XYZ file of C-alpha atoms in Angstrom:
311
model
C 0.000 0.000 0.000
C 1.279 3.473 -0.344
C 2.995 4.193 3.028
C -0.395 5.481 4.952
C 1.378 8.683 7.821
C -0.191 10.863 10.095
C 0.326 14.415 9.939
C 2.642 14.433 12.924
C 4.740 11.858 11.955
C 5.689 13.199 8.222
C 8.781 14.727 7.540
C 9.087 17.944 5.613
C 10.624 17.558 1.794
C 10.097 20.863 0.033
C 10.668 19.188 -3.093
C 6.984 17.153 -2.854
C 4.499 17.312 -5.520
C 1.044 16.741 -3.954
C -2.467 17.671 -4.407
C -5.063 17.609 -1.494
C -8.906 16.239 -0.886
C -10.887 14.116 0.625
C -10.867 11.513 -3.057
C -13.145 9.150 -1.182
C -13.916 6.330 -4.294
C -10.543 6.906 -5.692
C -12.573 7.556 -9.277
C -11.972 8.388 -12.694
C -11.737 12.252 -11.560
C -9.393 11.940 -9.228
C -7.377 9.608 -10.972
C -6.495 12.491 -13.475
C -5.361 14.317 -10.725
C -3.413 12.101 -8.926
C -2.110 10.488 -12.399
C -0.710 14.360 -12.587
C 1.543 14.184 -9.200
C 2.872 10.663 -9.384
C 3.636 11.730 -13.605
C 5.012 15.406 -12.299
C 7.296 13.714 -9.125
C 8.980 11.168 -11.348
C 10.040 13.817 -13.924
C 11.665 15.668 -10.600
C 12.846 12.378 -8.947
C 10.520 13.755 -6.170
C 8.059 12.435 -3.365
C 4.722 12.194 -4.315
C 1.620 12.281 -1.876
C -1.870 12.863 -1.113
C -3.056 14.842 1.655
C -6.147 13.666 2.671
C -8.423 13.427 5.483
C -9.997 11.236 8.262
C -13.480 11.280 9.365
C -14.216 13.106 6.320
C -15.096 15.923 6.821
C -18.637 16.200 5.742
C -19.260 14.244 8.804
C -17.965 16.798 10.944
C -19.249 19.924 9.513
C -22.377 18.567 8.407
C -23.300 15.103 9.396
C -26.898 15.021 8.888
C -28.956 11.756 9.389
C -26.136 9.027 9.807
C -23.524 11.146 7.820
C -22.041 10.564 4.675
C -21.358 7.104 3.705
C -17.969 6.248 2.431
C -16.620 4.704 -1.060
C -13.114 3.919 0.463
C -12.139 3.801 3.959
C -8.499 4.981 4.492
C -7.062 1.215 4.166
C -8.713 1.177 0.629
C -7.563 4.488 -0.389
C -4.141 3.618 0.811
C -4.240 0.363 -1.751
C -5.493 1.982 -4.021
C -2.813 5.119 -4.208
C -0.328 2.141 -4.494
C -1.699 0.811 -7.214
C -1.593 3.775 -9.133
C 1.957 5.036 -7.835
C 1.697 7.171 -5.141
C 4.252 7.252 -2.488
C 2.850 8.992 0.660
C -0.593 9.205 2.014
C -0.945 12.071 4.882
C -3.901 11.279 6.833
C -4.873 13.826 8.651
C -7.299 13.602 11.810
C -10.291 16.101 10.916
C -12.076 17.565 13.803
C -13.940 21.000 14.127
C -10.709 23.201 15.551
C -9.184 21.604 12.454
C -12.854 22.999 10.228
C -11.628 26.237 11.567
C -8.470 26.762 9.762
C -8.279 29.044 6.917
C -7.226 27.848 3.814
C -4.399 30.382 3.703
C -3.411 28.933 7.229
C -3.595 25.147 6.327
C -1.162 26.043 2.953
C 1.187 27.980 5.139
C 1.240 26.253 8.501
C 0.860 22.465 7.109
C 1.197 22.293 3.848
C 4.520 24.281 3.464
C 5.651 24.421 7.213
C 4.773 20.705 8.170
C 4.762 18.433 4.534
C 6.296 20.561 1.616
C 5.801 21.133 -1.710
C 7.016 21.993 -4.507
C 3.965 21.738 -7.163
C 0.641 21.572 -5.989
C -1.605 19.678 -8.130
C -5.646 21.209 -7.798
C -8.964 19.810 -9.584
C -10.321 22.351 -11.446
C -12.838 23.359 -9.450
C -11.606 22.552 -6.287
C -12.007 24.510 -2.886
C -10.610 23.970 0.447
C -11.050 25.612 4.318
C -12.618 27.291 6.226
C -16.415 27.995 4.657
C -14.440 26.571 1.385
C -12.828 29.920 0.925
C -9.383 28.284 -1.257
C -9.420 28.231 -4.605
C -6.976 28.189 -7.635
C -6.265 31.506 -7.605
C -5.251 31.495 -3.301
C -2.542 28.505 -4.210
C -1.292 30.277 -7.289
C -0.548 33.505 -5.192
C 0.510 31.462 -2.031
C 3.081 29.727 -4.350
C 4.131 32.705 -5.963
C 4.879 33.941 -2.540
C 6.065 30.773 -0.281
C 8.464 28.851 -3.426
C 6.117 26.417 -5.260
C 3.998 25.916 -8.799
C 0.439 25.486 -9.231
C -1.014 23.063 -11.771
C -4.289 22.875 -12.413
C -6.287 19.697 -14.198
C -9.132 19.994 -15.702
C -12.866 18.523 -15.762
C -13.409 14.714 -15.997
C -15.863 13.531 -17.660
C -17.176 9.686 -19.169
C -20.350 10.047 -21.577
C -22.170 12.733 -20.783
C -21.450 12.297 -17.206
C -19.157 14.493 -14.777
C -17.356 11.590 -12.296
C -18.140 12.669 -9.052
C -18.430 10.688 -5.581
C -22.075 11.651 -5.438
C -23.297 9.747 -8.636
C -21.169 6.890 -7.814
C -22.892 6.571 -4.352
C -25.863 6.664 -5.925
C -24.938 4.267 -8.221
C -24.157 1.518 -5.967
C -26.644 2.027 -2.955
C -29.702 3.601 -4.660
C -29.384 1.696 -8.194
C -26.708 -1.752 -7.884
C -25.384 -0.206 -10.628
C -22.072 -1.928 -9.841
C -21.030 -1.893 -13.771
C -21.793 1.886 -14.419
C -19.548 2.326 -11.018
C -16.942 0.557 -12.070
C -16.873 2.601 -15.089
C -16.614 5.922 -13.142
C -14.170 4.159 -10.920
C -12.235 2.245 -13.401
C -12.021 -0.501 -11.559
C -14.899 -2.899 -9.729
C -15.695 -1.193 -6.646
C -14.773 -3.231 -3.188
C -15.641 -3.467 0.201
C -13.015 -5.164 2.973
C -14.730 -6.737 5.651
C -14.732 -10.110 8.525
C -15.787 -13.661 7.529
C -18.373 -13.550 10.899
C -21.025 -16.661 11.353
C -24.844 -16.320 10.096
C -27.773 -18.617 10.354
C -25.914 -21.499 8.282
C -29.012 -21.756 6.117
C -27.351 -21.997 3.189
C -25.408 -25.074 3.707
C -28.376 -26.652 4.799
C -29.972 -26.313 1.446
C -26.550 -27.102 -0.538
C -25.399 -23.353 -0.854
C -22.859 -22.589 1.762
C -22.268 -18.605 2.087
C -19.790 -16.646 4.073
C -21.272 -13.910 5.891
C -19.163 -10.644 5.364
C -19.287 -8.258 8.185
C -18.175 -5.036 6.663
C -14.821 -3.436 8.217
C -16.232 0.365 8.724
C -19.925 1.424 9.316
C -20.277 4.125 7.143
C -19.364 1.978 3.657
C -21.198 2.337 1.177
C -23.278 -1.138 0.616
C -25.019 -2.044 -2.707
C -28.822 -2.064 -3.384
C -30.309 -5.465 -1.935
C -30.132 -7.982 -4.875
C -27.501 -11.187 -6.040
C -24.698 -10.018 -7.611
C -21.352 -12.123 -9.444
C -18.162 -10.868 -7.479
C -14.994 -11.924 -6.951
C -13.597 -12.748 -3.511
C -10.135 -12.310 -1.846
C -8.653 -14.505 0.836
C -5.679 -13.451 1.820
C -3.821 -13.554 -1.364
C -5.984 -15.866 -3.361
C -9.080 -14.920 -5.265
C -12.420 -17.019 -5.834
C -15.603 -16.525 -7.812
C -18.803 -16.703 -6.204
C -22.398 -14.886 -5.975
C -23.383 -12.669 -3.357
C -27.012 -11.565 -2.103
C -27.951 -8.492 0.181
C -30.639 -8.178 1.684
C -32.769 -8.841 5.034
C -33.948 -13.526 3.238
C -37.737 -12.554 3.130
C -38.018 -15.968 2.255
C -36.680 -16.828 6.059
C -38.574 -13.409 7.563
C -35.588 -12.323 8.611
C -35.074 -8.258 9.409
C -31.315 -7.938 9.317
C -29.714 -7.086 6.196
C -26.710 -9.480 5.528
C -24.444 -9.709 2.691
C -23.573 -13.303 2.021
C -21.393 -14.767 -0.359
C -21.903 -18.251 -1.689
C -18.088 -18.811 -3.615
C -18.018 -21.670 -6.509
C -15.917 -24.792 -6.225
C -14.290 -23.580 -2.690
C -14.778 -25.720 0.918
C -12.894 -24.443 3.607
C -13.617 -22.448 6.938
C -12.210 -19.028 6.448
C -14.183 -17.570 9.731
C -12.556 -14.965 11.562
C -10.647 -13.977 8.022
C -10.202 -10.870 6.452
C -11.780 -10.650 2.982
C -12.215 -8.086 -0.116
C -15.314 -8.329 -2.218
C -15.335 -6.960 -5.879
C -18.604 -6.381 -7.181
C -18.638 -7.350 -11.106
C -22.012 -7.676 -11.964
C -25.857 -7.541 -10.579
C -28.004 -10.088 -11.137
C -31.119 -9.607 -10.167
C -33.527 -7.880 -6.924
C -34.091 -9.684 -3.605
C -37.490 -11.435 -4.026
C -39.410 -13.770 -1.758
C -39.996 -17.349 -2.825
C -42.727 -19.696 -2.192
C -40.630 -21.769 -0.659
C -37.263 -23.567 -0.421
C -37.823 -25.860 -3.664
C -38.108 -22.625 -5.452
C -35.369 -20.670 -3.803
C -32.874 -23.170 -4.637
C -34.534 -23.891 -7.971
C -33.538 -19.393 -8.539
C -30.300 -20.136 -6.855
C -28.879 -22.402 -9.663
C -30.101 -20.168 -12.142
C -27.974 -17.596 -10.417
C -24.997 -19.414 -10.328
C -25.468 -20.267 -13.808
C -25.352 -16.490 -14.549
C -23.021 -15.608 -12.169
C -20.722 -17.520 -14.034
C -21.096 -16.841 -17.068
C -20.884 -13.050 -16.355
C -17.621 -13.696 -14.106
C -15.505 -15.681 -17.233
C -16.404 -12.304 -19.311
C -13.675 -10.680 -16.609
């Protein structure tokens, strides 16, 4: 993973290139920016980073009902910066005194002062702050001023679709959309969670599932449905099917997400896992009864893996 710091424990290098944000989802946007610093510090032989933040801070200035629900906790991000190249991730801790810096102060006292930098890299319509106050224009004359360049990328955009976190969230959680995600992601999005134990209903009627307890609880969880995914255990990767939802067959109220995976038998309880959604199959429905549930079941395997050797 890139090398995940805190704030306090960085040390300064003036000759950084970095860009800032919160570039929860890691998408197609923000890879254009961060594509930018890791293509801008090789040409220098320089660091490159992303400062970023932790709770994000939507939830702090504004958390609403439940807050804002997260594409990538910082353990994804951090995998994900490495696999496009990034060296450093700065996490650092957001609170309200933190809300309350100005945007000149954070470039002076911790972006200059605490990380360096010598080119900051900025979305084009990105603001930062206090009340968002920063824009373009306050790096260009901070960097004038303090010893760095501004570059600026512009808009990203797939169809006739801006990328934003937004219409990805919506995507996954209001739609299953997991194929138009992983087009504004450019990669399947994936949730890291526990192997924890269920009902063991599914073994009982010949479909065995691992029940995936999701690692943070605001992640962003897919529309209820069965969808083909891949699964990762520890370094190996399986196929399977996975279904969200609350089993109205069973009358149950919790929502679970279970994953039945194809041709595997062994007890992986207790284990960390990563789930790549690839493909949804179809809505949660009730069934009549068991006979018919497993009668749908086969039919969803039968898709799930047809979809899955397309990948």
């Amino acid at each position: 993973m890139a090398e995940l710091i805190l704030l306090e424990e960085v040390e300064r290098d003036p000759q950084t290139v970095l860009t800032v944000g919160t570039f929860d989802g890691v998408h197609a946007g923000h890879r254009a920016i961060l594509d930018t610093v890791v293509e801008e510090a090789r040409e220098r032989s320089a660091r490159s980073a992303l400062v970023t933040f932790d709770p994000h801070p939507r939830n702090i200035i504004n958390p609403g009902e439940g807050g804002i629900k997260l594409l990538t906790t910082i353990q994804e991000r951090s995998e994900i910066l490495n696999e496009l190249g990034i060296d450093e991730m700065v996490v650092i801790p957001f609170d309200r005194d933190f809300s309350l810096l100005s945007s000149e102060e954070f470039v002076r006292d911790i972006i200059h002062e605490k990380i360096g930098v010598s080119r900051f890299v900025i979305g084009y319509d990105h603001q930062f702050g206090r009340n968002r106050e920063g824009t373009i224009e306050t790096i260009e004359r901070l960097g004038k001023e303090l010893g760095f360049e501004a570059y600026v990328v512009s808009r990203r955009e797939i169809g006739e679709q801006t990328v934003s976190s937004t219409a990805i969230r919506k995507a996954i959680s209001e739609e299953g959309d997991v194929e138009k995600a992983a087009r504004f992601l450019q990669r399947p999005y994936r949730l890291n969670g526990t192997v924890v134990h269920g009902e063991k209903r599914g073994k009982e009627i010949g479909y065995p599932t691992a029940n995936i307890k999701p690692e943070h609880p605001q992640k962003v969880i897919p529309r209820d449905g069965v969808y083909a995914v891949r699964l990762r255990v520890m370094e190996h990767w399986f196929k399977g099917m996975m279904n969200i939802g609350t089993r109205p067959t069973f009358h149950d109220q919790k929502r679970t997400l279970e994953v039945n995976l194809f041709d595997f038998d062994e007890d992986i309880y207790g284990i960390e896992v990563q789930v790549r959604f690839l493909n949804r199959i179809r809505d949660e429905v009730t069934f009549e009864g068991i006979n018919e549930l497993i009668q749908q079941l086969r039919k969803d395997e039968k898709r799930a893996r047809e979809l899955l050797s397309e990948h």
